[in-house]
Coordinates of C-alpha atoms and ligand atoms in Angstrom, one line a residue:
X1 CA 104.2 126.0 124.5
X2 CA 104.7 122.7 122.5
X3 CA 102.6 123.3 119.5
X4 CA 99.8 121.0 118.4
X5 CA 101.6 119.7 115.3
X6 CA 103.9 117.7 117.6
X7 CA 100.9 116.2 119.3
X8 CA 100.1 112.6 118.3
X9 CA 97.6 111.9 115.6
X10 CA 97.0 108.4 116.9
X11 CA 95.1 109.4 120.0
X12 CA 92.6 112.2 120.8
X13 CA 93.3 111.9 124.5
X14 CA 96.3 113.5 126.2
X15 CA 99.6 111.8 125.4
X16 CA 101.7 110.5 128.3
X17 CA 105.0 111.8 129.3
X18 CA 107.2 110.0 131.8
X19 CA 109.7 112.0 133.8
X20 CA 112.5 109.9 135.3
X21 CA 114.8 111.6 137.8
X22 CA 116.0 110.8 141.3
X23 CA 115.5 114.5 142.4
X24 CA 111.8 115.0 143.2
X25 CA 112.2 118.8 142.9
X26 CA 113.4 118.6 139.3
X27 CA 110.7 116.1 138.4
X28 CA 108.1 118.6 139.7
X29 CA 109.5 121.4 137.5
X30 CA 109.3 119.2 134.4
X31 CA 105.9 117.7 135.3
X32 CA 104.5 121.2 135.7
X33 CA 106.0 122.3 132.4
X34 CA 104.8 119.3 130.4
X35 CA 101.3 119.4 131.9
X36 CA 101.0 123.0 130.8
X37 CA 102.0 121.8 127.3
X38 CA 99.2 119.2 127.2
X39 CA 100.7 116.0 128.5
X40 CA 99.5 113.6 131.1
X41 CA 102.6 113.1 133.3
X42 CA 104.0 110.0 135.1
X43 CA 107.0 110.1 137.4
X44 CA 109.7 107.6 138.3
X45 CA 112.7 107.9 140.6
X46 CA 115.0 105.5 138.7
X47 CA 115.1 103.2 135.7
X48 CA 113.4 100.3 137.3
X49 CA 110.4 102.4 138.4
X50 CA 110.3 103.8 134.9
X51 CA 110.1 100.3 133.3
X52 CA 107.3 99.4 135.6
X53 CA 105.4 102.5 134.5
X54 CA 106.0 101.8 130.8
X55 CA 104.7 98.2 131.3
X56 CA 101.4 99.7 132.4
X57 CA 101.0 102.7 130.1
X58 CA 101.8 103.6 126.5
X59 CA 104.1 106.6 126.8
X60 CA 105.0 109.0 123.9
X61 CA 107.9 110.7 125.6
X62 CA 110.4 109.8 128.3
X63 CA 112.6 112.5 129.8
X64 CA 115.3 110.7 131.8
X65 CA 118.2 111.7 134.0
X66 CA 121.4 109.9 133.3
X67 CA 122.7 109.2 136.8
X68 CA 120.3 107.4 139.0
X69 CA 120.3 104.6 141.6
X70 CA 119.3 101.0 140.7
X71 CA 119.1 101.4 136.9
X72 CA 120.8 104.4 135.3
X73 CA 119.5 106.4 132.3
X74 CA 121.7 104.6 129.8
X75 CA 120.4 101.1 130.6
X76 CA 116.8 102.5 130.7
X77 CA 117.3 104.0 127.2
X78 CA 118.5 100.6 125.9
X79 CA 115.5 98.8 127.3
X80 CA 113.1 101.4 125.9
X81 CA 114.6 101.2 122.5
X82 CA 114.3 97.4 122.5
X83 CA 110.8 97.2 123.9
X84 CA 109.0 100.4 123.0
X85 CA 110.7 101.7 119.8
X86 CA 108.0 104.3 119.3
X87 CA 108.7 106.1 122.5
X88 CA 110.8 109.2 122.2
X89 CA 113.6 109.5 124.8
X90 CA 115.2 112.8 125.8
X91 CA 118.1 112.4 128.2
X92 CA 118.7 115.0 131.0
X93 CA 122.3 115.3 132.0
X94 CA 124.8 117.4 134.0
X95 CA 127.4 119.3 132.1
X96 CA 130.1 116.8 133.1
X97 CA 128.1 114.0 131.3
X98 CA 127.7 115.7 128.0
X99 CA 129.9 113.1 126.3
X100 CA 127.8 110.3 127.6
X101 CA 124.7 112.1 126.6
X102 CA 126.0 112.4 123.0
X103 CA 126.7 108.7 123.0
X104 CA 123.1 108.2 124.0
X105 CA 122.1 109.7 120.7
X106 CA 123.9 106.9 119.0
X107 CA 121.8 104.3 120.8
X108 CA 118.6 106.0 120.0
X109 CA 117.9 108.9 122.3
X110 CA 116.1 111.7 120.3
X111 CA 117.9 114.5 122.1
X112 CA 119.5 115.5 125.4
X113 CA 119.2 118.5 127.8
X114 CA 122.0 119.8 130.0
X115 CA 121.3 120.9 133.5
X116 CA 120.6 123.6 134.5
X117 CA 118.2 124.3 131.7
X118 CA 115.8 127.0 130.7
X119 CA 112.2 126.1 130.3
X120 CA 112.1 127.5 126.8
X121 CA 115.0 125.2 125.9
X122 CA 113.1 122.2 127.2
X123 CA 110.2 123.1 125.1
X124 CA 112.3 123.5 122.0
X125 CA 114.0 120.1 122.5
X126 CA 110.8 118.3 123.3
X127 CA 109.2 119.7 120.2
X128 CA 112.1 118.6 118.1
X129 CA 112.2 115.1 119.7
X130 CA 108.5 114.6 119.0
X131 CA 108.9 115.8 115.5
X132 CA 111.7 113.3 114.9
X133 CA 109.6 110.5 116.5
X134 CA 106.7 111.4 114.2
X135 CA 108.9 111.1 111.2
X136 CA 110.3 107.8 112.3
X137 CA 106.9 106.3 113.0
X138 CA 105.5 107.7 109.7
X139 CA 108.5 106.3 107.7
X140 CA 108.0 102.9 109.2
X141 CA 104.3 103.1 108.4
X142 CA 105.1 103.8 104.7
X143 CA 107.6 101.0 104.7
X144 CA 105.1 98.5 106.1
X145 CA 102.3 99.6 103.7
X146 CA 104.8 99.3 100.8
X147 CA 105.8 95.8 101.9
X148 CA 102.1 94.9 102.1
X149 CA 101.4 96.3 98.6
X150 CA 104.3 94.3 97.2
X151 CA 103.0 91.1 98.9
X152 CA 99.5 91.7 97.5
X153 CA 101.0 92.2 94.0
X154 CA 103.1 89.0 94.3
X155 CA 100.0 87.1 95.3
X156 CA 98.1 88.5 92.3
X157 CA 100.9 87.6 90.0
X158 CA 100.9 84.1 91.2
X159 CA 97.1 83.9 90.8
X160 CA 97.5 85.1 87.2
X161 CA 100.3 82.7 86.5
X162 CA 98.3 79.8 87.9
X163 CA 95.3 80.9 85.8
X164 CA 97.4 80.8 82.7
X165 CA 98.6 77.3 83.5
X166 CA 95.1 76.2 84.3
X167 CA 93.8 77.4 81.0
X168 CA 96.5 75.4 79.2
X169 CA 95.6 72.3 81.3
X170 CA 92.0 72.7 80.4
X171 CA 92.8 73.0 76.7
X172 CA 94.7 69.7 77.0
X173 CA 91.9 68.0 78.8
X174 CA 89.6 68.7 75.9
X175 CA 92.1 67.1 73.6
X176 CA 93.0 64.2 75.8
X177 CA 90.4 63.4 78.5
X178 CA 92.8 60.8 80.1
X179 CA 95.3 63.5 81.0
X180 CA 93.2 65.2 83.7
X181 CA 92.9 62.4 86.2
X182 CA 96.4 61.2 85.3
X183 CA 98.0 64.6 86.0
X184 CA 96.3 65.0 89.3
X185 CA 97.2 61.4 90.4
X186 CA 100.9 61.9 89.3
X187 CA 100.9 65.1 91.3
X188 CA 99.6 63.3 94.4
X189 CA 102.0 60.4 94.0
X190 CA 104.9 62.6 93.4
X191 CA 104.2 64.7 96.5
X192 CA 103.8 61.5 98.6
X193 CA 107.2 60.1 97.3
X194 CA 108.8 63.5 97.9
X195 CA 107.5 63.5 101.5
X196 CA 108.8 60.0 101.9
X197 CA 112.3 61.1 100.9
X198 CA 112.2 64.1 103.3
X199 CA 111.3 67.0 101.1
X200 CA 109.0 69.7 102.4
X201 CA 107.7 73.2 102.1
X202 CA 108.2 75.1 98.8
X203 CA 109.8 71.9 97.2
X204 CA 106.5 70.1 97.7
X205 CA 104.5 72.9 96.3
X206 CA 106.6 73.0 93.1
X207 CA 106.5 69.2 92.8
X208 CA 102.7 69.3 93.1
X209 CA 102.6 71.9 90.4
X210 CA 105.1 70.0 88.2
X211 CA 102.9 66.9 88.4
X212 CA 99.8 68.9 87.4
X213 CA 101.4 70.2 84.2
X214 CA 104.0 67.6 83.4
X215 CA 102.3 66.5 80.2
X216 CA 101.1 69.9 79.1
X217 CA 103.3 69.6 75.9
X218 CA 100.8 67.0 74.7
X219 CA 98.9 70.0 73.5
X220 CA 101.3 69.9 70.6
X221 CA 100.6 66.2 69.8
X222 CA 98.2 65.2 67.1
X223 CA 94.8 64.0 68.5
X224 CA 94.7 60.9 66.3
X225 CA 98.1 59.8 67.8
X226 CA 97.2 60.9 71.3
X227 CA 94.0 58.8 71.4
X228 CA 95.1 55.9 69.1
X229 CA 93.7 52.7 70.5
X230 CA 96.3 50.4 68.9
X231 CA 100.1 50.1 69.2
X232 CA 102.0 53.3 68.1
X233 CA 104.4 53.2 65.2
X234 CA 107.9 54.4 65.9
X235 CA 107.2 57.7 64.2
X236 CA 104.1 58.2 66.3
X237 CA 105.9 57.3 69.4
X238 CA 108.6 59.8 68.6
X239 CA 106.0 62.4 67.9
X240 CA 104.4 61.8 71.3
X241 CA 107.7 62.0 73.0
X242 CA 108.3 65.5 71.8
X243 CA 105.9 66.6 74.6
X244 CA 108.4 67.2 77.4
X245 CA 110.3 69.7 75.3
X246 CA 107.1 71.3 73.9
X247 CA 105.8 71.6 77.4
X248 CA 109.1 73.0 78.6
X249 CA 109.0 75.7 75.8
X250 CA 105.4 76.6 76.7
X251 CA 105.9 76.8 80.4
X252 CA 109.5 78.2 80.7
X253 CA 108.3 81.8 80.7
X254 CA 105.6 81.0 83.2
X255 CA 107.5 78.6 85.5
X256 CA 110.8 80.4 85.5
X257 CA 110.3 81.2 89.1
X258 CA 109.5 77.5 89.9
X259 CA 112.5 75.6 88.5
X260 CA 111.6 72.2 90.1
X261 CA 108.2 72.2 88.3
X262 CA 109.9 73.1 85.1
X263 CA 112.4 70.3 85.5
X264 CA 109.6 67.8 85.9
X265 CA 108.0 69.0 82.7
X266 CA 111.2 68.6 80.7
X267 CA 112.8 65.6 82.3
X268 CA 110.0 63.2 83.5
X269 CA 110.8 60.8 80.6
X270 CA 114.5 60.7 81.3
X271 CA 115.7 57.2 82.3
X272 CA 118.2 56.5 85.1
X273 CA 120.4 54.5 82.6
X274 CA 120.6 57.4 80.3
X275 CA 118.3 56.1 77.5
X276 CA 115.5 58.5 78.1
X277 CA 114.4 61.7 76.4
X278 CA 114.9 64.5 75.6
X279 CA 118.5 65.0 77.0
X280 CA 119.6 61.4 77.7
X281 CA 120.6 62.5 81.1
X282 CA 122.2 59.7 83.3
X283 CA 121.5 58.9 87.0
X284 CA 122.0 61.7 89.4
X285 CA 122.2 64.2 86.5
X286 CA 118.5 63.9 86.1
X287 CA 116.9 66.4 88.4
X288 CA 115.8 64.7 91.6
X289 CA 112.2 65.9 91.3
X290 CA 112.0 64.6 87.7
X291 CA 113.2 61.2 88.9
X292 CA 110.3 61.3 91.4
X293 CA 107.8 62.3 88.8
X294 CA 109.0 59.5 86.4
X295 CA 108.2 56.8 89.0
X296 CA 104.8 58.4 89.8
X297 CA 104.0 58.8 86.1
X298 CA 104.8 55.2 85.2
X299 CA 103.0 53.9 88.3
X300 CA 99.9 55.7 87.3
X301 CA 100.2 54.8 83.7
X302 CA 100.4 51.1 84.7
X303 CA 97.5 51.2 87.1
X304 CA 95.1 53.2 84.9
X305 CA 93.0 52.3 81.9
X306 CA 94.4 53.6 78.6
X307 CA 93.0 53.7 75.1
X308 CA 95.2 50.8 74.1
X309 CA 94.7 48.9 77.4
X310 CA 91.3 49.1 79.1
X311 CA 92.4 47.1 82.2
X312 CA 95.0 48.7 84.4
X313 CA 97.5 46.5 86.4
X314 CA 97.0 45.7 90.0
X315 CA 98.9 47.7 92.6
X316 CA 101.2 44.8 93.4
X317 CA 101.9 44.1 89.7
X318 CA 102.7 47.7 89.1
X319 CA 105.1 47.9 92.1
X320 CA 106.8 44.7 90.9
X321 CA 107.3 46.3 87.6
X322 CA 108.8 49.4 89.2
X323 CA 111.2 47.2 91.2
X324 CA 112.1 45.2 88.1
X325 CA 113.0 48.5 86.3
X326 CA 114.8 49.9 89.3
X327 CA 118.3 51.0 88.4
X328 CA 117.5 50.9 84.6
X329 CA 114.5 53.1 84.0
X330 CA 114.1 54.4 87.6
X331 CA 116.3 55.7 90.4
X332 CA 116.4 52.8 92.9
X333 CA 116.0 55.3 95.9
X334 CA 112.8 56.6 94.4
X335 CA 111.4 53.1 93.8
X336 CA 112.2 52.1 97.3
X337 CA 110.4 55.3 98.6
X338 CA 107.4 54.5 96.5
X339 CA 107.3 50.9 97.8
X340 CA 107.6 52.1 101.4
X341 CA 104.9 54.7 100.9
X342 CA 102.5 52.0 99.6
X343 CA 103.5 49.4 102.2
X344 CA 102.9 52.0 105.0
X345 CA 99.6 52.9 103.3
X346 CA 100.7 56.5 102.6
X347 CA 99.8 55.8 99.0
X348 CA 96.6 53.9 98.4
X349 CA 95.2 52.9 95.1
X350 CA 91.4 53.3 95.0
X351 CA 88.9 51.9 92.5
X352 CA 88.9 53.8 89.3
X353 CA 85.6 55.3 88.2
X354 CA 85.2 57.8 85.3
X355 CA 86.3 61.3 86.2
X356 CA 87.5 60.1 89.6
X357 CA 91.0 60.9 90.5
X358 CA 91.8 57.3 91.1
X359 CA 94.2 57.4 94.0
X360 CA 94.4 58.8 97.4
X361 CA 97.6 59.8 99.2
X362 CA 97.8 60.0 102.9
Ligands
LIG1 FE1 104.7 62.5 79.9

């Protein structure tokens, strides 16, 4: 008798066993045996008939002859492995085919029986095959739940990471109310430009994040300098322009996994002609995403009200200024993309109201 521990846990009803052999008499013997051992039995005279049965019914165990008309046991085994990997297959073979039977193990048969066989031997092999199947299914279950746990933890880590970034951004907003709307607009513009130049997926996500936090280093800038209404002295300007490196230092441990966002923080004040800060990078040496953010940043700075300039420029005037500085301050490719995005209404400047984000990107 096949003992209960080999019976499936997944179903309270009788498990199905499919007997595949072109000799009806041999099928009858096995059907009788398996029924006595608690299985519901299905029969098939060849591989094709067996596949038809498997399409209709979930089967725990297939016992299949090797040599059959239409589709032989080997082909049937391959098809079962590909389509029903949880179904255990035991091959039945004549003594002459033992070598082939052994090779069946290599492609996923759980075991094989050699004709003529004793009923006790069948029982022992079936029990063994089902035990192997149970272990395989269980192992896969463990693996899947482990992967699920890892994915849940990764999501949690990302949430915690974003919460840290968010609390920094909030601290800066208190210090510099202008920053909030600005960062969100720079993020929107940057993503729109990035799409215009063909970036997508994770790159866009990182560029969006980089835009949000690009000025986070201003947390290290004195408030009286940050909100000064008049013109800045050289020393004050230099002090403000430490913010890319300060931001980079703060965020490097957090944004290490998102290098594009980190590049934006550090390099959004680099200039295409190499006269920017902090690294005086030239042209294509400036990370592409930082060149994008530089254009978005300046565009928003020009079109927004600032402490020292209550009336922002018109959209046309700001675009003209970007074009004028193309090749000197800005990468010409990015300026062209920005102009195209505006001309095709993928970037629209909307009226500025307090606390309103100021721009819409389509
Ligand atoms: Fe900045």
